[in-house]
Each structure stands twice: as structure tokens, then as C-alpha cells.
Amino acid sequence: MINKKNITIMASGNGSNFISIYNAIKNGIINGRINLLISNKKRSGAVKFAEEKNIYTKFLSKKIIDSRKDYANFLEINLKQFETDLIILAGYLKMIPKEIIIMYKNRILNIHPSLLPKFGGKGFYGMKVHEKVISSNEKVSGATVHFVDEIYDNGPIIAQQKVNISPNETPLTLSKKVLDVEHKLFPHVIKKICEDEINFNKIKPKIEEIRK
Ligand code: GRF
């Protein structure tokens, strides 16, 4: 049996992906433990959930984030102290400092609500992604899990899952469809990483497409 991996969640939004990962651990699907939540939004669903479940939470102030050196130090100290194996960005919008990306190469994952490389990069977050997908008359969208590198939404893709766009789709209905898929896709990938089925050290991981 592989040792349980220590998973640090970085989240500042509603926290629904965080909750889906927490539940997958609780149900024995993911062989890991959430050792820490790092957030830059005290009043977020993610922080509220961590409080309810007694999960350690560390806050990143704007002041820390704005000083690049303090930001990298803060992360390094906490990730070392909590012996983090894997960093999961579950609704975290700030850039991760280069030092941490190097230190945790292929051990930082992000989920994005489109089929990357389409509709990704700076400025593509939240509803903006779905609005652009609809106005571009796309027939499909979906979610992507990828390793994080120094460019927004750019790192190697690990897995994607598609959703069909109906003729009367709105950004809101599409966001709900995609989020639903995210709640299955992210735990699925994290499970595989925790079982060492996706190798951290491979330069380009296998792209897996999950079909319903
Ligand atoms: C998700 O849509 C995810 O793809 C994006 O941020 C959103 C977070 O939602 N990176 P939640 O906070 O997990 O509900």
C-alpha cells in the first residue's frame, strides 16, 4: 500500500471542488489526506467548509501576495511544515510563484472550466469562460485538469471531460453542467496521482479523456 499523500488545497471560491475532493477521501476513493487549506479569501465557502471540518487554514494577505518574495517564502515554509506532497488549486486565481512551481514540479494541479487550450489564460475565469464559449457558438465545452506551470492554464493536460452545449444553453446553465463534471474529474485524477498511476516525473503525462 502506498503511503497516504498529504494534499494541500488552495481555494478562495465557493469550495465545491474542495468539498468533492474531501468527500472522495472520506469515502475511501482517494488515498490521501487534506493537511492544509491555503486561501486568500477569509469569507469564502472554502474557508467556511475547512472551519466546519477542522481543517488547518492559512491565510494569504494581499500584502504577502504583492511582495513576491514574501509570497514564495510563506508558501515554502507552510508546505514544508505540513509536509505537503501535492498542491491542488481548486478555485484559486492568483499566480503561483516560480520558486514553488520549480520545487513542486508536476505536483501542482489545477482545474479549469473549459477544454484547454481553448478559453484559457489570463482573464478567463468564472462566468467569463462560459460567456465566451457560448458567444463563440461552440458545440462542446468541458473541464480540464492540468499540471501548473508559470503561465496561466498552460501546463501539461492530464485529463479532460466534455459536455454538450444545447441550443438554448446560457452561461449559467453551462457553468452548472461543467461544475458537475469537475466534481467527478478532479477526484478521479487525484485518486490516480495518489496511487502513483500518473507519474510526477514524466515530462508529458498521458492525456486521458474520460467519457460518460
Ligand atoms: C471552478 O469552476 C474551477 O474550474 C475554477 O474555479 C471554480 C471553482 O469553483 N478553477 P468552486 O470554488 O470549487 O466551487
Short mmCIF file of C-alpha atoms and ligand atoms in Angstrom, two decimals:
data_model
loop_
_atom_site.label_atom_id
_atom_site.label_comp_id
_atom_site.label_asym_id
_atom_site.label_seq_id
_atom_site.Cartn_x
_atom_site.Cartn_y
_atom_site.Cartn_z
CA MET A 1 0.00 0.00 0.00
CA ILE A 2 1.35 3.42 -1.00
CA ASN A 3 1.58 5.94 1.86
CA LYS A 4 -1.23 8.46 2.01
CA LYS A 5 -0.24 11.67 0.26
CA ASN A 6 -0.58 14.98 2.05
CA ILE A 7 -2.81 17.17 -0.05
CA THR A 8 -2.84 20.96 0.36
CA ILE A 9 -5.85 22.67 -1.15
CA MET A 10 -5.55 26.25 -2.34
CA ALA A 11 -9.01 27.72 -2.77
CA SER A 12 -10.76 31.05 -2.48
CA GLY A 13 -14.16 30.44 -4.03
CA ASN A 14 -17.32 28.56 -3.16
CA GLY A 15 -15.28 25.48 -2.40
CA SER A 16 -17.41 22.94 -4.25
CA ASN A 17 -14.36 21.21 -5.77
CA PHE A 18 -12.67 21.20 -2.37
CA ILE A 19 -15.78 19.52 -0.94
CA SER A 20 -15.86 16.91 -3.73
CA ILE A 21 -12.19 16.05 -3.00
CA TYR A 22 -12.86 15.93 0.74
CA ASN A 23 -15.78 13.56 0.16
CA ALA A 24 -13.75 11.32 -2.15
CA ILE A 25 -11.15 10.97 0.62
CA LYS A 26 -13.81 10.35 3.24
CA ASN A 27 -15.37 7.65 1.06
CA GLY A 28 -12.04 5.89 0.64
CA ILE A 29 -11.73 6.72 -3.08
CA ILE A 30 -8.61 8.90 -2.74
CA ASN A 31 -5.72 7.52 -0.69
CA GLY A 32 -4.71 10.86 0.76
CA ARG A 33 -5.38 13.36 3.50
CA ILE A 34 -6.05 17.09 3.33
CA ASN A 35 -3.35 18.54 5.56
CA LEU A 36 -3.99 22.24 4.91
CA LEU A 37 -6.14 24.82 3.14
CA ILE A 38 -4.44 27.95 1.90
CA SER A 39 -6.76 30.78 0.95
CA ASN A 40 -6.65 34.48 0.22
CA LYS A 41 -10.38 34.99 0.92
CA LYS A 42 -11.42 34.79 4.55
CA ARG A 43 -15.09 34.96 3.64
CA SER A 44 -15.23 32.16 1.11
CA GLY A 45 -17.16 28.91 1.01
CA ALA A 46 -13.83 27.05 1.00
CA VAL A 47 -12.74 28.62 4.31
CA LYS A 48 -16.16 28.06 5.86
CA PHE A 49 -16.03 24.38 4.92
CA ALA A 50 -12.50 23.98 6.33
CA GLU A 51 -13.69 25.54 9.61
CA GLU A 52 -16.60 23.11 9.81
CA LYS A 53 -14.30 20.15 9.25
CA ASN A 54 -11.45 21.40 11.45
CA ILE A 55 -9.01 21.58 8.57
CA TYR A 56 -5.97 23.78 9.22
CA THR A 57 -6.25 27.02 7.25
CA LYS A 58 -3.54 29.55 6.45
CA PHE A 59 -4.39 32.96 5.02
CA LEU A 60 -2.51 34.79 2.36
CA SER A 61 -2.99 38.53 2.77
CA LYS A 62 -2.86 40.89 -0.21
CA LYS A 63 0.31 42.34 1.31
CA ILE A 64 2.06 38.96 1.26
CA ILE A 65 0.90 38.15 -2.27
CA ASP A 66 2.01 41.55 -3.53
CA SER A 67 5.54 41.03 -2.24
CA ARG A 68 6.72 38.22 -4.50
CA LYS A 69 9.46 37.15 -2.08
CA ASP A 70 7.14 37.00 0.96
CA TYR A 71 4.58 35.09 -1.07
CA ALA A 72 7.09 32.41 -2.09
CA ASN A 73 8.51 32.23 1.45
CA PHE A 74 5.08 31.90 3.01
CA LEU A 75 4.21 29.02 0.74
CA GLU A 76 7.56 27.28 1.10
CA ILE A 77 7.51 27.45 4.92
CA ASN A 78 3.96 26.17 5.22
CA LEU A 79 4.25 23.46 2.59
CA LYS A 80 7.41 22.16 4.26
CA GLN A 81 5.98 22.38 7.76
CA PHE A 82 2.85 20.48 6.72
CA GLU A 83 4.89 18.01 4.61
CA THR A 84 2.78 18.60 1.52
CA ASP A 85 3.12 16.10 -1.32
CA LEU A 86 0.51 17.52 -3.66
CA ILE A 87 -0.97 21.01 -4.16
CA ILE A 88 -4.48 21.25 -5.54
CA LEU A 89 -5.71 24.55 -6.93
CA ALA A 90 -9.46 24.31 -6.53
CA GLY A 91 -10.70 27.78 -7.41
CA TYR A 92 -7.51 29.72 -6.67
CA LEU A 93 -6.94 32.61 -9.05
CA LYS A 94 -3.55 34.01 -8.07
CA MET A 95 -0.39 33.02 -9.88
CA ILE A 96 1.84 30.52 -8.03
CA PRO A 97 5.41 31.86 -7.54
CA LYS A 98 8.06 30.41 -9.81
CA GLU A 99 10.11 29.05 -6.88
CA ILE A 100 7.17 26.93 -5.73
CA ILE A 101 6.46 25.70 -9.26
CA ILE A 102 10.07 24.54 -9.53
CA MET A 103 10.03 23.00 -6.05
CA TYR A 104 6.74 21.18 -6.71
CA LYS A 105 7.23 20.40 -10.38
CA ASN A 106 4.34 18.27 -11.63
CA ARG A 107 2.89 18.17 -8.13
CA ILE A 108 0.58 21.17 -8.51
CA LEU A 109 -2.75 20.55 -10.23
CA ASN A 110 -5.38 22.99 -11.42
CA ILE A 111 -8.88 22.51 -12.75
CA HIS A 112 -10.22 24.83 -15.43
CA PRO A 113 -13.83 25.05 -16.66
CA SER A 114 -13.15 24.70 -20.41
CA LEU A 115 -11.48 22.33 -22.82
CA LEU A 116 -7.99 23.82 -22.72
CA PRO A 117 -6.16 25.17 -24.64
CA LYS A 118 -9.45 26.80 -25.68
CA PHE A 119 -10.79 29.57 -23.44
CA GLY A 120 -7.88 29.62 -21.01
CA GLY A 121 -5.24 32.11 -19.92
CA LYS A 122 -5.36 35.42 -18.10
CA GLY A 123 -8.85 36.88 -17.86
CA PHE A 124 -10.59 33.55 -18.47
CA TYR A 125 -12.11 32.75 -15.10
CA GLY A 126 -15.57 32.16 -13.65
CA MET A 127 -18.52 33.15 -15.83
CA LYS A 128 -16.24 34.89 -18.32
CA VAL A 129 -15.17 31.48 -19.61
CA HIS A 130 -18.73 30.26 -20.18
CA GLU A 131 -19.89 33.56 -21.68
CA LYS A 132 -17.11 33.39 -24.24
CA VAL A 133 -17.78 29.71 -25.01
CA ILE A 134 -21.47 30.47 -25.71
CA SER A 135 -20.78 33.61 -27.74
CA SER A 136 -18.27 31.64 -29.83
CA ASN A 137 -21.04 29.20 -30.81
CA GLU A 138 -19.15 26.18 -29.51
CA LYS A 139 -20.95 22.85 -29.61
CA VAL A 140 -18.98 21.31 -26.74
CA SER A 141 -17.20 22.52 -23.64
CA GLY A 142 -15.96 20.75 -20.54
CA ALA A 143 -13.35 20.68 -17.81
CA THR A 144 -9.59 20.21 -17.86
CA VAL A 145 -7.19 19.08 -15.14
CA HIS A 146 -3.59 20.06 -15.80
CA PHE A 147 -0.24 20.47 -14.12
CA VAL A 148 0.57 24.05 -13.22
CA ASP A 149 3.49 25.87 -14.77
CA GLU A 150 4.48 29.52 -14.87
CA ILE A 151 1.81 30.52 -17.39
CA TYR A 152 -1.92 30.63 -16.62
CA ASP A 153 -3.77 27.47 -17.75
CA ASN A 154 -0.78 26.32 -19.76
CA GLY A 155 0.79 23.28 -18.07
CA PRO A 156 0.54 19.71 -19.42
CA ILE A 157 -3.03 18.43 -19.62
CA ILE A 158 -3.77 15.31 -17.58
CA ALA A 159 -7.47 14.74 -18.21
CA GLN A 160 -10.48 16.33 -19.85
CA GLN A 161 -14.17 15.64 -19.85
CA LYS A 162 -16.63 17.06 -22.34
CA VAL A 163 -20.17 18.37 -22.01
CA ASN A 164 -22.51 19.04 -24.93
CA ILE A 165 -23.87 22.54 -25.36
CA SER A 166 -27.62 22.64 -26.02
CA PRO A 167 -29.13 25.18 -28.46
CA ASN A 168 -30.71 27.13 -25.58
CA GLU A 169 -27.68 26.95 -23.28
CA THR A 170 -26.84 30.01 -21.19
CA PRO A 171 -23.54 30.76 -19.40
CA LEU A 172 -25.28 29.91 -16.14
CA THR A 173 -26.65 26.53 -17.24
CA LEU A 174 -23.31 25.69 -18.86
CA SER A 175 -21.40 26.61 -15.68
CA LYS A 176 -23.57 24.19 -13.70
CA LYS A 177 -23.05 21.38 -16.23
CA VAL A 178 -19.29 21.90 -16.24
CA LEU A 179 -19.06 22.13 -12.46
CA ASP A 180 -20.91 18.85 -12.19
CA VAL A 181 -18.28 17.24 -14.41
CA GLU A 182 -15.46 18.90 -12.41
CA HIS A 183 -16.68 17.24 -9.23
CA LYS A 184 -16.05 13.82 -10.80
CA LEU A 185 -13.00 14.59 -12.92
CA PHE A 186 -10.81 16.21 -10.23
CA PRO A 187 -11.21 13.45 -7.61
CA HIS A 188 -10.64 10.87 -10.37
CA VAL A 189 -7.28 12.41 -11.33
CA ILE A 190 -6.21 13.00 -7.72
CA LYS A 191 -7.01 9.36 -6.93
CA LYS A 192 -4.70 8.24 -9.75
CA ILE A 193 -1.92 10.58 -8.67
CA CYS A 194 -2.19 9.32 -5.09
CA GLU A 195 -1.84 5.77 -6.40
CA ASP A 196 1.22 6.80 -8.43
CA GLU A 197 -0.61 5.89 -11.65
CA ILE A 198 0.21 9.30 -13.06
CA ASN A 199 3.91 9.77 -12.68
CA PHE A 200 5.01 13.10 -11.26
CA ASN A 201 8.26 13.00 -13.12
CA LYS A 202 7.04 12.34 -16.62
CA ILE A 203 7.63 15.46 -18.64
CA LYS A 204 4.47 14.98 -20.62
CA PRO A 205 1.79 12.92 -18.90
CA LYS A 206 -0.63 10.82 -20.85
CA ILE A 207 -3.75 12.71 -21.82
CA GLU A 208 -6.77 10.83 -20.75
CA GLU A 209 -10.22 11.56 -21.99
CA ILE A 210 -12.97 10.43 -19.71
CA ARG A 211 -16.29 9.62 -21.35
CA LYS A 212 -19.56 9.43 -19.52
C1 GRF B 1 -14.25 26.05 -10.89
O1 GRF B 1 -15.09 26.34 -11.96
C2 GRF B 1 -12.86 25.72 -11.37
O2 GRF B 1 -12.85 25.16 -12.66
C3 GRF B 1 -12.18 27.05 -11.39
O3 GRF B 1 -12.71 27.74 -10.29
C4 GRF B 1 -14.01 27.25 -9.98
C5 GRF B 1 -14.03 26.91 -8.53
O4 GRF B 1 -15.30 26.56 -8.10
N1 GRF B 1 -10.75 26.92 -11.37
P1 GRF B 1 -15.50 26.03 -6.61
O5 GRF B 1 -14.99 27.09 -5.67
O6 GRF B 1 -14.74 24.75 -6.48
O7 GRF B 1 -16.97 25.82 -6.47
#
